[in-house]
Short mmCIF file of C-alpha atoms and ligand atoms in Angstrom, two decimals:
data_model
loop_
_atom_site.label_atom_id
_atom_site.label_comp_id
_atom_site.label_asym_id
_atom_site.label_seq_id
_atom_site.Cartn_x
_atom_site.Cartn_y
_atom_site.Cartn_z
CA UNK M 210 0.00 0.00 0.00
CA UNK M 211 1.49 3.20 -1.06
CA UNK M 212 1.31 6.15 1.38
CA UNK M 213 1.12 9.84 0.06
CA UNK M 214 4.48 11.32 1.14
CA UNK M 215 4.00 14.69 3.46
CA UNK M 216 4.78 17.66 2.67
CA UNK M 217 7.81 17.82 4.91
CA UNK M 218 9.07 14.62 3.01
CA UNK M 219 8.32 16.49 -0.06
CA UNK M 220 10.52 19.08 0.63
CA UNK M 221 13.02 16.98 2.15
CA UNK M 222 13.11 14.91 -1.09
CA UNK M 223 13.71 18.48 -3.48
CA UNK M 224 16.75 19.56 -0.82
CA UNK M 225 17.99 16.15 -1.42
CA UNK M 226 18.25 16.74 -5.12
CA UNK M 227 19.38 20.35 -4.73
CA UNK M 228 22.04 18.97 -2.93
CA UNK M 229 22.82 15.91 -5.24
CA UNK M 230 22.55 17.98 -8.19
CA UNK M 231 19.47 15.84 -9.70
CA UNK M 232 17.46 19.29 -9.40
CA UNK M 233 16.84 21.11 -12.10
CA UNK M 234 15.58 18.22 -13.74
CA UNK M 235 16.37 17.73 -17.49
CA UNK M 236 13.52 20.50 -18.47
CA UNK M 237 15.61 23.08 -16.00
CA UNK M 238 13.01 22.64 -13.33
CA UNK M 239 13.52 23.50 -9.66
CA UNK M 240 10.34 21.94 -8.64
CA UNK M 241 7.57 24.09 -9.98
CA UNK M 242 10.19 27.14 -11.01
CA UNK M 243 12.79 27.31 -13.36
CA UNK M 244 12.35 26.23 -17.04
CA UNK M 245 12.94 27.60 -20.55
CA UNK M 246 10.64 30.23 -21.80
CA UNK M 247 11.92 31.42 -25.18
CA UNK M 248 11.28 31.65 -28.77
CA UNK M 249 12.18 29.28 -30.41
CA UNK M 250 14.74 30.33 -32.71
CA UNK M 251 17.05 31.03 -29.08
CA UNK M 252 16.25 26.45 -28.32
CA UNK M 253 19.13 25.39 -30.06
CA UNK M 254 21.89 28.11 -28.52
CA UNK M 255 20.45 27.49 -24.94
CA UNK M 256 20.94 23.71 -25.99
CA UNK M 257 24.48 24.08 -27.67
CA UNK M 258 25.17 26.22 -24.22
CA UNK M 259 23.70 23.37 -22.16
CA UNK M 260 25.74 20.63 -23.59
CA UNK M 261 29.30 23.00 -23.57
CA UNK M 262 28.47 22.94 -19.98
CA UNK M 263 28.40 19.03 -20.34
CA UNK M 264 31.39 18.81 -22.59
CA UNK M 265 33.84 21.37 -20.34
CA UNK M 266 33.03 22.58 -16.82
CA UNK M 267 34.17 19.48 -15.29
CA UNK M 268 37.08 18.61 -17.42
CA UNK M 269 40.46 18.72 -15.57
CA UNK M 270 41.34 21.78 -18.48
CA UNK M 271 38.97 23.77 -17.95
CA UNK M 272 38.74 24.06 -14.20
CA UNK M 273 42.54 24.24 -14.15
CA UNK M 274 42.34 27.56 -16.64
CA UNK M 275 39.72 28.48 -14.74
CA UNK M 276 41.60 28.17 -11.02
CA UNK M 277 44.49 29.62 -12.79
CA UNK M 278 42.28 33.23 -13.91
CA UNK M 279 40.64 32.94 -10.36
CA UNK M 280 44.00 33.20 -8.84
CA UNK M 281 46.44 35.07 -10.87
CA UNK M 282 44.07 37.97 -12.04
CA UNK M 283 40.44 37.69 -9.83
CA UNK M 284 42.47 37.52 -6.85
CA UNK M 285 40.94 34.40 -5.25
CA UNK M 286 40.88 33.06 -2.80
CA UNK M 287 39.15 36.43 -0.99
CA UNK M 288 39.98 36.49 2.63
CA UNK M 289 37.55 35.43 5.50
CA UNK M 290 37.71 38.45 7.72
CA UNK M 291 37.02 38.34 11.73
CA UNK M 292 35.43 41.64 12.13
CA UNK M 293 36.03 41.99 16.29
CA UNK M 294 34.54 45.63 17.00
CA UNK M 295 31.21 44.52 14.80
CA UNK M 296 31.46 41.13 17.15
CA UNK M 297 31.59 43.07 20.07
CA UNK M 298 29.04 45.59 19.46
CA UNK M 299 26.80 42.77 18.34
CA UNK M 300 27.01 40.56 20.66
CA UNK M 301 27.98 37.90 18.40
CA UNK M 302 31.21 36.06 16.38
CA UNK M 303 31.31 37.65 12.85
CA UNK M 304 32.73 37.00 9.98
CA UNK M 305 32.93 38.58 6.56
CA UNK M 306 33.68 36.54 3.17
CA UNK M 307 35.27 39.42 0.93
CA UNK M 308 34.19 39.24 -2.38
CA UNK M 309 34.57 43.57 -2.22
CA UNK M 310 38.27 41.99 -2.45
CA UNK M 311 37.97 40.50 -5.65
CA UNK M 312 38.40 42.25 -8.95
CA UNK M 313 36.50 44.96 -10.45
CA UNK M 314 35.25 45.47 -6.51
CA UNK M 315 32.62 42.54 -6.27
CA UNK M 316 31.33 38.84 -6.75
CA UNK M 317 30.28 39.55 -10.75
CA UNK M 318 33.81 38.70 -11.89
CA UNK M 319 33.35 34.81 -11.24
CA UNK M 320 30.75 34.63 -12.96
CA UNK M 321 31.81 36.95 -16.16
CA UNK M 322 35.25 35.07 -16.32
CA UNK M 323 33.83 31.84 -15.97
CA UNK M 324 31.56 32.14 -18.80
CA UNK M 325 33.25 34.09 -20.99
CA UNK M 326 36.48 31.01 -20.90
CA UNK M 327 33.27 28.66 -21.84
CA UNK M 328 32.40 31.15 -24.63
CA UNK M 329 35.33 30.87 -25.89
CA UNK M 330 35.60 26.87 -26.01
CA UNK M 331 31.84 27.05 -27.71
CA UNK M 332 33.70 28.91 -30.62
CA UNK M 333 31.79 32.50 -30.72
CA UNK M 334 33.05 35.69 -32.04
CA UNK M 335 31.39 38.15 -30.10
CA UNK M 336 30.17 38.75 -26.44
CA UNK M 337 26.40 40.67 -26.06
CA UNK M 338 25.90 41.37 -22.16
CA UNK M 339 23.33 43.10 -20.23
CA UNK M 340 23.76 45.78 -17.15
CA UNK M 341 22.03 47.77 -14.93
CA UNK M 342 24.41 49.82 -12.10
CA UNK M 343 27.21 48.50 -14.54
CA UNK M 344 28.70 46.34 -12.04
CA UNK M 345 28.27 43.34 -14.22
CA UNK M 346 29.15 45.46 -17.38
CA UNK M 347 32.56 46.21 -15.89
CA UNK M 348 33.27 42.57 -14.85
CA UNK M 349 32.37 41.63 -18.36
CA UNK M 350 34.37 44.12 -20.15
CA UNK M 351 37.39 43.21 -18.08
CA UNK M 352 36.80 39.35 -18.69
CA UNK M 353 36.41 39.93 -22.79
CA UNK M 354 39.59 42.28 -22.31
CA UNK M 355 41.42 39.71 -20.88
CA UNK M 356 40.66 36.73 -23.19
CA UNK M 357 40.29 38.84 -26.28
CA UNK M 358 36.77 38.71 -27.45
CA UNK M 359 34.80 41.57 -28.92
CA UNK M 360 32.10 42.49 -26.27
CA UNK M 361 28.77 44.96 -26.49
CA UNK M 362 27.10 45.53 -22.97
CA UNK M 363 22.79 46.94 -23.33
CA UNK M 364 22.30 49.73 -21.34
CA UNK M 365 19.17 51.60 -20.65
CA UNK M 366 19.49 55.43 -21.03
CA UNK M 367 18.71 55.87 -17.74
CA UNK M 368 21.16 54.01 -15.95
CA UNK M 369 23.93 55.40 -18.24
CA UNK M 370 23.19 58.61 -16.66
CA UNK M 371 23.09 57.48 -13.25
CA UNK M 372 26.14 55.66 -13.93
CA UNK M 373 28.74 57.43 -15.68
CA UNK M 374 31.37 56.84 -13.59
CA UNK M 375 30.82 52.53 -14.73
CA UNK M 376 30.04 53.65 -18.31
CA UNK M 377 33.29 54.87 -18.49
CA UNK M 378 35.04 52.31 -17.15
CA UNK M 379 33.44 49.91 -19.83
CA UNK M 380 34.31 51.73 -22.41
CA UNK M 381 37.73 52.25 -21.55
CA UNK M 382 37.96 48.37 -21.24
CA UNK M 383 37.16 48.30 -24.79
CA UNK M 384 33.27 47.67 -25.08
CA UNK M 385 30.97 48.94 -26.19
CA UNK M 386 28.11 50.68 -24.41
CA UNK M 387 24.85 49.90 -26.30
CA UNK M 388 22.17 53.00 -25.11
CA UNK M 389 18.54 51.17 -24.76
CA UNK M 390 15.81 53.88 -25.48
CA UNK M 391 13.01 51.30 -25.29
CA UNK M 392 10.57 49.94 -22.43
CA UNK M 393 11.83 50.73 -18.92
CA UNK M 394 14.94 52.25 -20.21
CA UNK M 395 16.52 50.47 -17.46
CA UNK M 396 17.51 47.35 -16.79
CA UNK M 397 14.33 45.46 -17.68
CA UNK M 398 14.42 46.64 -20.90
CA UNK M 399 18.50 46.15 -21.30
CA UNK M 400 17.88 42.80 -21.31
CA UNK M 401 15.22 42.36 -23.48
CA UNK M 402 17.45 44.30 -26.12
CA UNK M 403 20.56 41.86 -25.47
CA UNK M 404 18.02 38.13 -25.41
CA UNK M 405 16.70 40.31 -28.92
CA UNK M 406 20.20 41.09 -30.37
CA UNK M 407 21.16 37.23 -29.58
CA UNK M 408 18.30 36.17 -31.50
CA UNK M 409 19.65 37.57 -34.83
CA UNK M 410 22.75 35.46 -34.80
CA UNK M 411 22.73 32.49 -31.76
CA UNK M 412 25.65 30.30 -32.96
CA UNK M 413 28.02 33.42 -33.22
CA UNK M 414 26.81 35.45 -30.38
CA UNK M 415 27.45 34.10 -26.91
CA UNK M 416 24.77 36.17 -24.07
CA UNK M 417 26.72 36.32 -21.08
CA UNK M 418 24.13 36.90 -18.43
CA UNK M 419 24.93 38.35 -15.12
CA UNK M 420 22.55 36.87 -12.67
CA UNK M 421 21.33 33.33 -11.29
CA UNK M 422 17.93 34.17 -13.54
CA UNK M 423 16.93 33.63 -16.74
CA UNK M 424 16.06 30.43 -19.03
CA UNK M 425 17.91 27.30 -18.19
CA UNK M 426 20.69 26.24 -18.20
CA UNK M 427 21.66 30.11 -16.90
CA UNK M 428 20.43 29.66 -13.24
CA UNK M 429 22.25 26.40 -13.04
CA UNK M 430 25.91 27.54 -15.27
CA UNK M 431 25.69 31.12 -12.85
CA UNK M 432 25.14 28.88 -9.59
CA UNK M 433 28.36 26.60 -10.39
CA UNK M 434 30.62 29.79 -11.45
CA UNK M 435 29.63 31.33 -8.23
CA UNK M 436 29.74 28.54 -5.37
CA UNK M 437 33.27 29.13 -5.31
CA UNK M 438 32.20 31.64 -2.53
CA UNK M 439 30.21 28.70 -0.28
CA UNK M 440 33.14 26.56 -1.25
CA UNK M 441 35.97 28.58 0.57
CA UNK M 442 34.01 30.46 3.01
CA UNK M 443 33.13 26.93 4.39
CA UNK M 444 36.75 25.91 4.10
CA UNK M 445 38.49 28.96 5.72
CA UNK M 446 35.84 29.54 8.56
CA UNK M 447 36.26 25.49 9.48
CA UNK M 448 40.08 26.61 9.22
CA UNK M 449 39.93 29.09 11.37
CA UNK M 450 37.72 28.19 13.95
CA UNK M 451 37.46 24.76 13.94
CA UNK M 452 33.40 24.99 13.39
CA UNK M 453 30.90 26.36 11.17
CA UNK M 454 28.92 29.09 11.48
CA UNK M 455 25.53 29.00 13.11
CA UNK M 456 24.01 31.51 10.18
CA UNK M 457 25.58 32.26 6.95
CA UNK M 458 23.72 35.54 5.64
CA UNK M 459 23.58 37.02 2.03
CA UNK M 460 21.91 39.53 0.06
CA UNK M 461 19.48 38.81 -2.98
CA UNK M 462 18.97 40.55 -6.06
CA UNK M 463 19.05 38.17 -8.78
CA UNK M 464 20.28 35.79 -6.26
CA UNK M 465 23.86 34.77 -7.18
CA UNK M 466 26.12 36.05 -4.93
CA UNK M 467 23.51 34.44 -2.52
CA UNK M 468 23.18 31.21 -3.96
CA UNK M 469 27.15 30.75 -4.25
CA UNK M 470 27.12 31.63 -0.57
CA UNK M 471 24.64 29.18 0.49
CA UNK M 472 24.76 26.37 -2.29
CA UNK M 473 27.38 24.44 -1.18
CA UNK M 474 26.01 24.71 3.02
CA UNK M 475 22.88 23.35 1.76
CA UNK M 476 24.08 19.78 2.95
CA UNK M 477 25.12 21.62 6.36
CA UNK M 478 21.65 21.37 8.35
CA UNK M 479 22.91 23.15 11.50
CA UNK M 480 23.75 26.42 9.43
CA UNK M 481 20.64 28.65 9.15
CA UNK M 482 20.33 30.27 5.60
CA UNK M 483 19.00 33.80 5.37
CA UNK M 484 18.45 35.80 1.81
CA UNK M 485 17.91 39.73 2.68
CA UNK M 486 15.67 41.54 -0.39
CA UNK M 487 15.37 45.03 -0.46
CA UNK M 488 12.44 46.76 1.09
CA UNK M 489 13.17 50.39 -0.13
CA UNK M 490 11.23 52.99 0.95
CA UNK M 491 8.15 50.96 2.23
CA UNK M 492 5.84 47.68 1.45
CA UNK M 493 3.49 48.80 -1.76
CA UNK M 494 4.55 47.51 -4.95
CA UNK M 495 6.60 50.21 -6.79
CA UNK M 496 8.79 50.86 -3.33
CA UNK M 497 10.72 48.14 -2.92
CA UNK M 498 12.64 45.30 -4.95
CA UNK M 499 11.30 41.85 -2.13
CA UNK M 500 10.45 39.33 -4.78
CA UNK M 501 10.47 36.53 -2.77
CA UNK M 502 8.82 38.16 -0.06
CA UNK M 503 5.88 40.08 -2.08
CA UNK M 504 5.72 38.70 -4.95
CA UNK M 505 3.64 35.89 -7.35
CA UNK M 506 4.79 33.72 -9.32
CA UNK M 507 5.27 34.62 -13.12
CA UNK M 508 7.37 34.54 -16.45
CA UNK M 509 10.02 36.84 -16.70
CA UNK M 510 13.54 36.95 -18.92
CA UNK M 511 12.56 33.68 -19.61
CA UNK M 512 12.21 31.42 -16.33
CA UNK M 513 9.06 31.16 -14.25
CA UNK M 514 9.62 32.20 -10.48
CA UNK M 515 8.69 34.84 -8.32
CA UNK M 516 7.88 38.03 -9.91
CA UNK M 517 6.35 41.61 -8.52
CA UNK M 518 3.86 41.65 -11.01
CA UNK M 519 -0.05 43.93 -10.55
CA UNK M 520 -3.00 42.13 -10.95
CA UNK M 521 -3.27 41.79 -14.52
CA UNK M 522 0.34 40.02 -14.59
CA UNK M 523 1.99 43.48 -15.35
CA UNK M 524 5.72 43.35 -14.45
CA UNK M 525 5.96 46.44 -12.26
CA UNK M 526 8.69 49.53 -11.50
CA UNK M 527 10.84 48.76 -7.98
CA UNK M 528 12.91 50.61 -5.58
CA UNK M 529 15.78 50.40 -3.56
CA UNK M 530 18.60 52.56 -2.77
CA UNK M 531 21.15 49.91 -4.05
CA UNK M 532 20.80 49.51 -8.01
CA UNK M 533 22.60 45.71 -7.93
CA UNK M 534 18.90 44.77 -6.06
CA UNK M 535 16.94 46.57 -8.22
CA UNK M 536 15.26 43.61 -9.95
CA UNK M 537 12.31 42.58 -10.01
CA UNK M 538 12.37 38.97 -10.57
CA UNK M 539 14.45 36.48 -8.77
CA UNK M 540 16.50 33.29 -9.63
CA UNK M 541 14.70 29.99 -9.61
CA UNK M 542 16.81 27.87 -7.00
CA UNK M 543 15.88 30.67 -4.59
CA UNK M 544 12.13 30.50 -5.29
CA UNK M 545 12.58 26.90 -4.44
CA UNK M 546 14.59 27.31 -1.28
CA UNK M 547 12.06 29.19 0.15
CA UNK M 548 9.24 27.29 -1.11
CA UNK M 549 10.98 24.15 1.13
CA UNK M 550 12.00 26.33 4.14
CA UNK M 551 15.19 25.74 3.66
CA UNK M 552 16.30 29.02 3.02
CA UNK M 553 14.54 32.17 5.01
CA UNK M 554 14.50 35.52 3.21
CA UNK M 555 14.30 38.98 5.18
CA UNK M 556 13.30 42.28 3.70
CA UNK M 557 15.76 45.41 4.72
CA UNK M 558 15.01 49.05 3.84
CA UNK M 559 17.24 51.96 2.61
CA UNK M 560 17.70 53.26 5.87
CA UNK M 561 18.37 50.41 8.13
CA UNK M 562 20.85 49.49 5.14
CA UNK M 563 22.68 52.61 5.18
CA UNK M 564 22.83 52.94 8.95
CA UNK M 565 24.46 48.95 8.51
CA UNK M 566 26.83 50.63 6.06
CA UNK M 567 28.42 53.50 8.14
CA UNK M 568 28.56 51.36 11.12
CA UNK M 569 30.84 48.78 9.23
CA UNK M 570 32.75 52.08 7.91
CA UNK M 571 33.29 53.21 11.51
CA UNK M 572 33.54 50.08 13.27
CA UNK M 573 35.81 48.02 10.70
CA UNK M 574 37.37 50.40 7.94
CA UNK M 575 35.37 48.73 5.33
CA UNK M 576 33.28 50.39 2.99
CA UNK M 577 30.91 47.94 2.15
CA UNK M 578 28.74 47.83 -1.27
CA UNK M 579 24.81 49.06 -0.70
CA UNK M 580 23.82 45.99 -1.73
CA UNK M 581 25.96 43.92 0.64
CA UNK M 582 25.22 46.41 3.30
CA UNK M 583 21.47 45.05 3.41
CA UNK M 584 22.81 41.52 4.15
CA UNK M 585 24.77 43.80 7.07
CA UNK M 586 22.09 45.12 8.72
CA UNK M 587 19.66 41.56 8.16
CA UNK M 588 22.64 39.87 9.74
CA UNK M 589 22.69 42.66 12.39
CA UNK M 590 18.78 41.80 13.37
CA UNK M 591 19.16 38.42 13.16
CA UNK M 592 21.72 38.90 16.26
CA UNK M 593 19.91 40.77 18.14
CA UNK M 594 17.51 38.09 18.41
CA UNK M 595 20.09 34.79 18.67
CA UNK M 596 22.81 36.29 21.16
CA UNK M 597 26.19 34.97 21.11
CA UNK M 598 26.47 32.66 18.17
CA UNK M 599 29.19 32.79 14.48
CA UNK M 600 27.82 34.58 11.76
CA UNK M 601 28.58 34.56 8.27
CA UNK M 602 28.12 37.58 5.89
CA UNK M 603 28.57 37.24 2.51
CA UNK M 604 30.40 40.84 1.35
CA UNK M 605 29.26 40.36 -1.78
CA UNK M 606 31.23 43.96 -3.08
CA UNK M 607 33.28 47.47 -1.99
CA UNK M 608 31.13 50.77 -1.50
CA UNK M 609 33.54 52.98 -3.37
CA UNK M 610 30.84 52.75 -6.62
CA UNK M 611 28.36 53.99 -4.39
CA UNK M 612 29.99 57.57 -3.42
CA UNK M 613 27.57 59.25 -5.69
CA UNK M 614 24.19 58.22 -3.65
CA UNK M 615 25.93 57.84 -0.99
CA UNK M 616 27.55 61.79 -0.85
CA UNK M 617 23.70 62.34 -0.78
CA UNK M 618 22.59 60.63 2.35
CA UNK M 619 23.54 61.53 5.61
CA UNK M 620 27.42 60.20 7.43
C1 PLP F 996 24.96 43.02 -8.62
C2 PLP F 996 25.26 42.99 -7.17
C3 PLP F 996 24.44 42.33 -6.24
C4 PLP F 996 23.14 41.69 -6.61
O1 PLP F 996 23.22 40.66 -7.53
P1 PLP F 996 23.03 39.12 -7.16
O2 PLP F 996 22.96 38.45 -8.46
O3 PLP F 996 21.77 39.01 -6.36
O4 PLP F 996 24.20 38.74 -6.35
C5 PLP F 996 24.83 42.30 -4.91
N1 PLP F 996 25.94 42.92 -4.50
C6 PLP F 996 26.76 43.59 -5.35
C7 PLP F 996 27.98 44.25 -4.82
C8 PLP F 996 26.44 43.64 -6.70
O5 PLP F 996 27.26 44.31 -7.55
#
């Protein structure tokens, strides 16, 4: 007699093949989310992408050129940093993983290296790349620099004037800055001009995509590139404290600094996971960028997950002080997480974020990223509320991008 599994053995049996790697399934599905929603002329390349994966991510070559770019030019490994004056005034052991320490000044860079070496072992001739605050534009333009392949970044005309300063630095890398005058003008609509300039010519073009979102097998390929965070975190906090950490703590925008953080402590059951969204200026939609905690599922850039989305299924404006969680969609393995309770996600506002972000100035000499400084102040609550035990925070980037909002607000 068969007996109809519970929903705690349901969820049990999905974190099992999270952490096995069975999930996504061969359709790209974490559970309900995930998938492949695209025309059909972009199949094959997603395909041809899915099987390069296949052929070289796990070959001794290719992770040894990769290592070797991680280490010689990224500047891996990052340092685990005890951060004592935070500790004390805490109440709490903390820790910060320093991914501000990494080239071009945050976590992008594993990813944009990472895929642009498998570009160039699927044979393309040019790079088409998305950004919004132009953190992931930079890390691309630097990666096509440095292995020599032509590179065009979509921009909306609005960021490009919010962001001169990373606009610049593109373009002195050698790319070129494509202005998007359509939709949104923003992001939203940046990369619905790079999926539409990919269309036009998939087996040359390679879409280098800067998030853990979008049609599979991009969740999955972005997840890989970026557990290399999880993967020495774990190693150097066991190192140098001879335990892990009771909480490991990360912010979410498209999720993959996040989901390199907590991917490979998935298996760890006594380390609490906690994703921190961005609440911006207040709970109605249009004031915030908390996917996962406002929003319904949907179809967006091409995988179905969480969405902030009116009524009538339109994909609406957000807000938050830091433009790298200004999204408002979310990757697939994260809808999942949270679907299973696995993985808890917090919502932080501007100001709790900032006041997180001159503390750690003060306190430590750091000059965290906005985004990372809402996993900061998250991370902060969360102590409050468990005294005394190791915390984790993934410093997903360095502040010094952010002197332009942030000469605006108040020391
Ligand atoms: C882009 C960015 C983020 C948000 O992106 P995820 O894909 O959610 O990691 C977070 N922190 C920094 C510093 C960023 O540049």
């Amino acid at each position: 007699m068969s007996v109809k599994p519970t929903q705690s053995e349901q969820n049990e049996e999905l974190l099992q093949r999270l952490i096995d790697g069975s999930l996504p399934d061969e359709f790209g599905r974490y559970g309900m989310f995930g998938g492949r929603y695209v025309p059909e002329t972009l199949v094959p390349a997603l395909e041809r992408l899915e099987q390069g994966m296949r052929d070289h991510l796990d070959t001794p070559e290719f992770r040894e050129e990769l290592r070797a770019q991680l280490h010689d030019w990224v500047g891996r490994p990052t340092p685990l940093t005890h951060v004592p004056r935070i500790s004390e005034a805490w109440g709490a052991d903390v820790w910060f993983k320093r991914e501000d320490l990494a080239h071009t000044g945050a976590h992008k860079i594993n990813n944009s290296i990472g895929q642009a070496l498998l570009a160039k072992r699927l044979g393309v001739k040019r790079i088409v790349a998305e950004t919004g605050a132009g953190q992931h534009g930079v890390a691309t333009a630097a990666a096509c620099a440095r292995l020599g392949l032509p590179c065009r970044v979509y921009m909306g005309e609005i960021d490009i004037e919010r962001q001169a300063p990373n606009v610049d630095r593109m373009r002195r890398l050698g790319t070129e800055v494509f202005p998007v005058t359509t939709g949104d003008r923003t992001l939203r609509a940046a990369i619905d001009e790079a999926i539409r300039d990919w269309v036009t010519d998939p087996e040359h073009t390679y879409y280098l995509l800067g998030s853990a979102i979008g049609p599979h097998p991009y969740p999955t390929l972005v997840q890989r590139l970026q557990s290399v965070i999880g993967q020495e975190a774990r190693a150097q906090i066991l190192e140098a404290t001879g335990a892990l950490p009771d909480v490991a703590v990360a912010c979410v925008g498209g999720g993959s600094n996040a989901i390199g953080m907590f991917h490979p402590l998935l298996a760890d059951r006594s380390i609490q996971l906690i994703g921190i969204e961005a609440g911006g200026r207040g709970d109605a939609l249009g004031d915030h960028s908390a996917t996962l905690s406002h929003g319904t599922p949907g179809v967006l850039h091409g995988n179905y997950s969480m969405l902030l989305q009116d009524a009538d299924g339109q994909v609406q404006e957000t807000h938050s002080v830091s433009a790298g969680l200004d999204y408002p969609g979310v990757g697939p393995e994260h809808a999942l997480l949270k679907q299973i309770g696995r993985v808890q996600y917090k919502v932080i506002g501007d100001d709790e974020a900032l006041d997180a972000l001159n503390e750690c100035c003060r306190l430590e000499g750091i000059l965290p990223a906005l985004e990372s400084a809402h996993a900061l102040a998250g991370a902060r609550r969360w102590a409050r509320e468990n005294p005394g035990k190791r915390i984790l925070i993934g410093m997903s980037g360095r502040g010094d991008k952010d002197m332009p909002t942030l000469r605006t607000l108040p020391l």
